[in-house]
PDB file of C-alpha atoms in Angstrom:
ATOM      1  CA  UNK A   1     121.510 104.299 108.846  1.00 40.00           C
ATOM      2  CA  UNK A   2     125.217 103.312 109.211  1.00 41.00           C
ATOM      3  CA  UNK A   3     125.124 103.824 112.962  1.00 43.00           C
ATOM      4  CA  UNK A   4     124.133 100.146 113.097  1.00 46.00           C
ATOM      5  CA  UNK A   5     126.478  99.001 110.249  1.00 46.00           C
ATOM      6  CA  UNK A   6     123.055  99.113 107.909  1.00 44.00           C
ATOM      7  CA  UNK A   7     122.672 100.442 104.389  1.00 43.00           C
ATOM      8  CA  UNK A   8     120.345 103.365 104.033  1.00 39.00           C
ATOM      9  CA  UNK A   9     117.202 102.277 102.346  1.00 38.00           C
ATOM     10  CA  UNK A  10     115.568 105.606 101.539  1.00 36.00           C
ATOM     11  CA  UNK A  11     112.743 104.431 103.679  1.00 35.00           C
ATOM     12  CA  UNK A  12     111.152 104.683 106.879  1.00 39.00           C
ATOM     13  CA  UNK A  13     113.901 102.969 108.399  1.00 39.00           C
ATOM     14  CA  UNK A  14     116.198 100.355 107.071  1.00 37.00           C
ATOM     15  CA  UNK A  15     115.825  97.550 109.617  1.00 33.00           C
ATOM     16  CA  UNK A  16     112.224  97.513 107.418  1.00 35.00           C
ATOM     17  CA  UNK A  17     113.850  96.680 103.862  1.00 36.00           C
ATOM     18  CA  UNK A  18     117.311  95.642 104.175  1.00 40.00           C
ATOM     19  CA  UNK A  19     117.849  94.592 107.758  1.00 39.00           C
ATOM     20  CA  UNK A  20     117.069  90.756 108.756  1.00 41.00           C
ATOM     21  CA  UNK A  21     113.412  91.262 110.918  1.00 39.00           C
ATOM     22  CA  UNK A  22     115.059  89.407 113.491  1.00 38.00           C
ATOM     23  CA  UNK A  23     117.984  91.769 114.272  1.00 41.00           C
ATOM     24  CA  UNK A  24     115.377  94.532 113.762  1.00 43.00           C
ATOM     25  CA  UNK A  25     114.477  96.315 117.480  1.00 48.00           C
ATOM     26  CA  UNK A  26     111.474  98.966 117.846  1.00 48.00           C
ATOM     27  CA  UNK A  27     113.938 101.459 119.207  1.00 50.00           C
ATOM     28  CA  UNK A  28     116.118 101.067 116.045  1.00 49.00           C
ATOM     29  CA  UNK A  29     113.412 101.373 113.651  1.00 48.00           C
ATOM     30  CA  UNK A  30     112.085 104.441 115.395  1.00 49.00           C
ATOM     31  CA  UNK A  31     115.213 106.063 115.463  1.00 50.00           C
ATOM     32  CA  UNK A  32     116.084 105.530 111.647  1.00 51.00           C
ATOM     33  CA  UNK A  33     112.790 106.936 110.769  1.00 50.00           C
ATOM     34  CA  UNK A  34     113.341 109.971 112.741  1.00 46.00           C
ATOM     35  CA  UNK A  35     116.497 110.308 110.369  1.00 49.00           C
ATOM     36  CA  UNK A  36     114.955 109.551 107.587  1.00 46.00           C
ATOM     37  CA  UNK A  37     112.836 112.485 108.302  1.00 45.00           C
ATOM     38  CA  UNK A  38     114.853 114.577 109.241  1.00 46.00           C
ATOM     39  CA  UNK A  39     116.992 114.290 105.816  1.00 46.00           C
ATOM     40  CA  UNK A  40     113.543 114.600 104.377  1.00 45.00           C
ATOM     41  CA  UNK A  41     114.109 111.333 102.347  1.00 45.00           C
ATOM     42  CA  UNK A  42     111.298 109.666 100.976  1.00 44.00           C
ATOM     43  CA  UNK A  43     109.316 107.054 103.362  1.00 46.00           C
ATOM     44  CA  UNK A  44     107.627 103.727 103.124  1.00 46.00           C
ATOM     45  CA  UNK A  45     104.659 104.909 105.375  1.00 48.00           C
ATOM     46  CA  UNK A  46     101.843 102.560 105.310  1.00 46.00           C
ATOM     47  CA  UNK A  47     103.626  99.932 103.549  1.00 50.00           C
ATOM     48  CA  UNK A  48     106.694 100.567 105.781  1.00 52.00           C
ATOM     49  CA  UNK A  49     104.317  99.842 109.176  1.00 56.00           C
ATOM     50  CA  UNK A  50     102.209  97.301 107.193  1.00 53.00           C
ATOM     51  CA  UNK A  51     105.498  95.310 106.900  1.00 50.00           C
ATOM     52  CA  UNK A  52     106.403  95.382 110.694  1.00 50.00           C
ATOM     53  CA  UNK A  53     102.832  94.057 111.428  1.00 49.00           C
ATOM     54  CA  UNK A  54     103.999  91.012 109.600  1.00 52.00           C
ATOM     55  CA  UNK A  55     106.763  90.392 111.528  1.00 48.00           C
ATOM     56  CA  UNK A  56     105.363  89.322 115.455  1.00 49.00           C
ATOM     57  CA  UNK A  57     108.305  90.452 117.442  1.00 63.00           C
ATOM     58  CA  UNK A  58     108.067  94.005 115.884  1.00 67.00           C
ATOM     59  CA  UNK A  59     104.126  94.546 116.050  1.00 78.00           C
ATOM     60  CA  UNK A  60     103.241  98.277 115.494  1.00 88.00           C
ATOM     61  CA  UNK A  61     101.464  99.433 118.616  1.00 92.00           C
ATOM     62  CA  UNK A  62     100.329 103.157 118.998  1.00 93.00           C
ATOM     63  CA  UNK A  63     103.396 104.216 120.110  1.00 94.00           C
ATOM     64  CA  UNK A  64     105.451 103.218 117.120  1.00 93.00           C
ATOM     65  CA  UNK A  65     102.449 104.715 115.081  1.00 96.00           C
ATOM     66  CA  UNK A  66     102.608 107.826 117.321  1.00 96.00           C
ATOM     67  CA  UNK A  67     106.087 108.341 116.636  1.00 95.00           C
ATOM     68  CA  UNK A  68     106.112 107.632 112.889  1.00 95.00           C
ATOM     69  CA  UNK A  69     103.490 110.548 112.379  1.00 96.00           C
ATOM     70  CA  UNK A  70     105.708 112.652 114.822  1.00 95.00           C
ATOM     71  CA  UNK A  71     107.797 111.898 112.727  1.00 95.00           C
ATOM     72  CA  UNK A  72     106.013 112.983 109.344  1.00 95.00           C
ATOM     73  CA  UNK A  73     105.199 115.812 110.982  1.00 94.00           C
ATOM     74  CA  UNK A  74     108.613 117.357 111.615  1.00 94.00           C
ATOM     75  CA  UNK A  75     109.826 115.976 108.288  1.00 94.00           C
ATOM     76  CA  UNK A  76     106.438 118.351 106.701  1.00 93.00           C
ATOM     77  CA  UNK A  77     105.204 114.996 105.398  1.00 95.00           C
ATOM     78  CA  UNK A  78     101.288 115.775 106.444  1.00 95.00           C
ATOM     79  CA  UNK A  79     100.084 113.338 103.730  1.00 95.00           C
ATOM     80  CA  UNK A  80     101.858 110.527 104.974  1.00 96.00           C
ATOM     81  CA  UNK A  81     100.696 111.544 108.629  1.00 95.00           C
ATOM     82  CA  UNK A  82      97.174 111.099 107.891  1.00 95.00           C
ATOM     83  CA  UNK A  83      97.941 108.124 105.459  1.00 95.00           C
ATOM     84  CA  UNK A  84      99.525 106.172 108.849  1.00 95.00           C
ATOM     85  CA  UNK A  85      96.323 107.571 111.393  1.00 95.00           C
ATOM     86  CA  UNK A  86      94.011 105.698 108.061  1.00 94.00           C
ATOM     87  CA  UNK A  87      95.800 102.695 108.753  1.00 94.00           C
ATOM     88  CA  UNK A  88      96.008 102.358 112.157  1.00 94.00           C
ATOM     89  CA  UNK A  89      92.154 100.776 112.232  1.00 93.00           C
ATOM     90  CA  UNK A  90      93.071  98.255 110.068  1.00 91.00           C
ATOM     91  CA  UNK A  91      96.334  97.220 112.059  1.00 91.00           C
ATOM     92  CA  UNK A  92      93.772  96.768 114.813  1.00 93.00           C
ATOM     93  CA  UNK A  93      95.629  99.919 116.656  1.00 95.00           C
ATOM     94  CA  UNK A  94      93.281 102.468 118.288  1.00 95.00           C
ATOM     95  CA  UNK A  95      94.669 106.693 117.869  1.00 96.00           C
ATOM     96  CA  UNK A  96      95.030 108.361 120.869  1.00 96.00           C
ATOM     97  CA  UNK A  97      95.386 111.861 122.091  1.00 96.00           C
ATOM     98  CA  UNK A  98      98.959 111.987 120.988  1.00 96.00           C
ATOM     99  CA  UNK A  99      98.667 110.135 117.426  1.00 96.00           C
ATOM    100  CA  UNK A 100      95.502 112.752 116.582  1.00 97.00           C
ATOM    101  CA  UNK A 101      98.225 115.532 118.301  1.00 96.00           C
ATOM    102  CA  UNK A 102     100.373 114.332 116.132  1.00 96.00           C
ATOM    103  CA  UNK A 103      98.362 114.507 112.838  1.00 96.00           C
ATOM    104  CA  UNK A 104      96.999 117.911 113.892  1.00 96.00           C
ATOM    105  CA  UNK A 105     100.325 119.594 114.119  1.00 96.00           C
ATOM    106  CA  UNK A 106     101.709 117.927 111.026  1.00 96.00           C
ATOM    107  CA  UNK A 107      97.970 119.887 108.775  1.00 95.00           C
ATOM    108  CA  UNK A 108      99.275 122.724 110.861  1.00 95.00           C
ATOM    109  CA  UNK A 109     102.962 122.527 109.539  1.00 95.00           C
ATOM    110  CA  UNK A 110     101.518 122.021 105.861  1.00 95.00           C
ATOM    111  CA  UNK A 111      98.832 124.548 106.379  1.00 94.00           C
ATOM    112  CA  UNK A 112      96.093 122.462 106.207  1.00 95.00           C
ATOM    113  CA  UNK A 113      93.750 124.117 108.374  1.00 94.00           C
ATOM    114  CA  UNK A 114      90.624 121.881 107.147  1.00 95.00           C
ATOM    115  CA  UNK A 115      92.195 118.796 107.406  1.00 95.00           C
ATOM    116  CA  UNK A 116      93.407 119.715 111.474  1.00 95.00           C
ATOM    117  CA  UNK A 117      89.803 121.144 112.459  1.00 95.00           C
ATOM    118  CA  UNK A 118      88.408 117.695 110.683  1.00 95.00           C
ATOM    119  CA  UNK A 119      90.857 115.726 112.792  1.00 96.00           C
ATOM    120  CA  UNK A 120      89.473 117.419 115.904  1.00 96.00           C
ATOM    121  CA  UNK A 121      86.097 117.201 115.086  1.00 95.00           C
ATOM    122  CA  UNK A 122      87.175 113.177 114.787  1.00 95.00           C
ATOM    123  CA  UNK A 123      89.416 113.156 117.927  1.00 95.00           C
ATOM    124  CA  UNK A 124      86.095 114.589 119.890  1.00 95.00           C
ATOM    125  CA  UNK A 125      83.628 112.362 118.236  1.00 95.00           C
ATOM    126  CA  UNK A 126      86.034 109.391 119.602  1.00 94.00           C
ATOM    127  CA  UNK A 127      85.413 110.109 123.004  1.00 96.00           C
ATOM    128  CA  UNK A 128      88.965 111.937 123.439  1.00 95.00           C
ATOM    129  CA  UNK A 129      90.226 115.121 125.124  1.00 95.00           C
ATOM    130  CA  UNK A 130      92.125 117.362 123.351  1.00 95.00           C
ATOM    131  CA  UNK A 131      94.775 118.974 125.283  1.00 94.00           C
ATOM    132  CA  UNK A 132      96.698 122.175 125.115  1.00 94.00           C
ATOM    133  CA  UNK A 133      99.449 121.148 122.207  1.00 92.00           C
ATOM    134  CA  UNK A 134      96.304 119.884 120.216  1.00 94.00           C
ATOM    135  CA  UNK A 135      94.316 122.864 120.358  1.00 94.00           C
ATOM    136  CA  UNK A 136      97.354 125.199 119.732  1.00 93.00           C
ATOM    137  CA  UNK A 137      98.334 123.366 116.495  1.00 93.00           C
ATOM    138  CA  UNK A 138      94.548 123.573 115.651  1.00 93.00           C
ATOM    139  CA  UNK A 139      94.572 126.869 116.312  1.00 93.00           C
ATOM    140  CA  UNK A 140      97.587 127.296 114.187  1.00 93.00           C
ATOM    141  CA  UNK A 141      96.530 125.834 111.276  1.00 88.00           C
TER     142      UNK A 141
END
């Protein structure tokens, strides 16, 4: 993304391949993937996010997970969406409400209706309540 005098990497973000980690910020990251997405360019995913949990000052949380499967999930990537929730254990990040939201509605853009009920099935059997965007986009599906 040349807004910040970067190269495009044809990734989930270039401040994850090309950029120096230290000049790399959360917002900047989150922002190129949204663009990335929205260009419908292929994405690093899992390795992408794997690579910022090496790098301390960058640590994925659940928001930057939440808003990389938002982010698959306008760009119609569903795959990747669920490829980044099966990660997030092994980061040591917990989903919540919005990240299984988030998967949900991005089986619902692919028409996976299996995969969303599954997810909500999951979502319940973790102890979390579903609201009204996640039941639509099951419901969708």
């Amino acid at each position: 993304c040349m807004r910040e005098g970067r190269p495009v990497a044809d990734c989930l973000g270039c401040a994850l391949l090309d950029a120096p980690r230290s000049s790399c910020s959360r917002r900047h990251f989150l922002q190129c993937g949204h663009e990335c997405m929205r260009k419908r360019r292929p994405v690093a995913g899992r390795a992408g996010i794997a690579q910022l949990d090496a790098d301390a000052e960058v640590a994925p949380d659940e928001i930057t997970y939440n808003a990389a499967i938002s982010a698959c999930e306008k760009g119609g990537q569903w795959q990747l969406a669920l490829n980044l929730l099966s990660s997030m254990p092994d980061a040591k990040v917990v989903p919540d409400e919005i990240t299984y939201s988030a998967a949900i509605s991005a089986c619902e853009k692919g028409g996976q209706w299996q995969l969303a009920l599954h997810l909500l099935s999951l979502m319940l059997d973790a102890k979390l309540v579903p609201n009204e965007v996640t039941y639509n986009a099951a419901i969708s599906a």
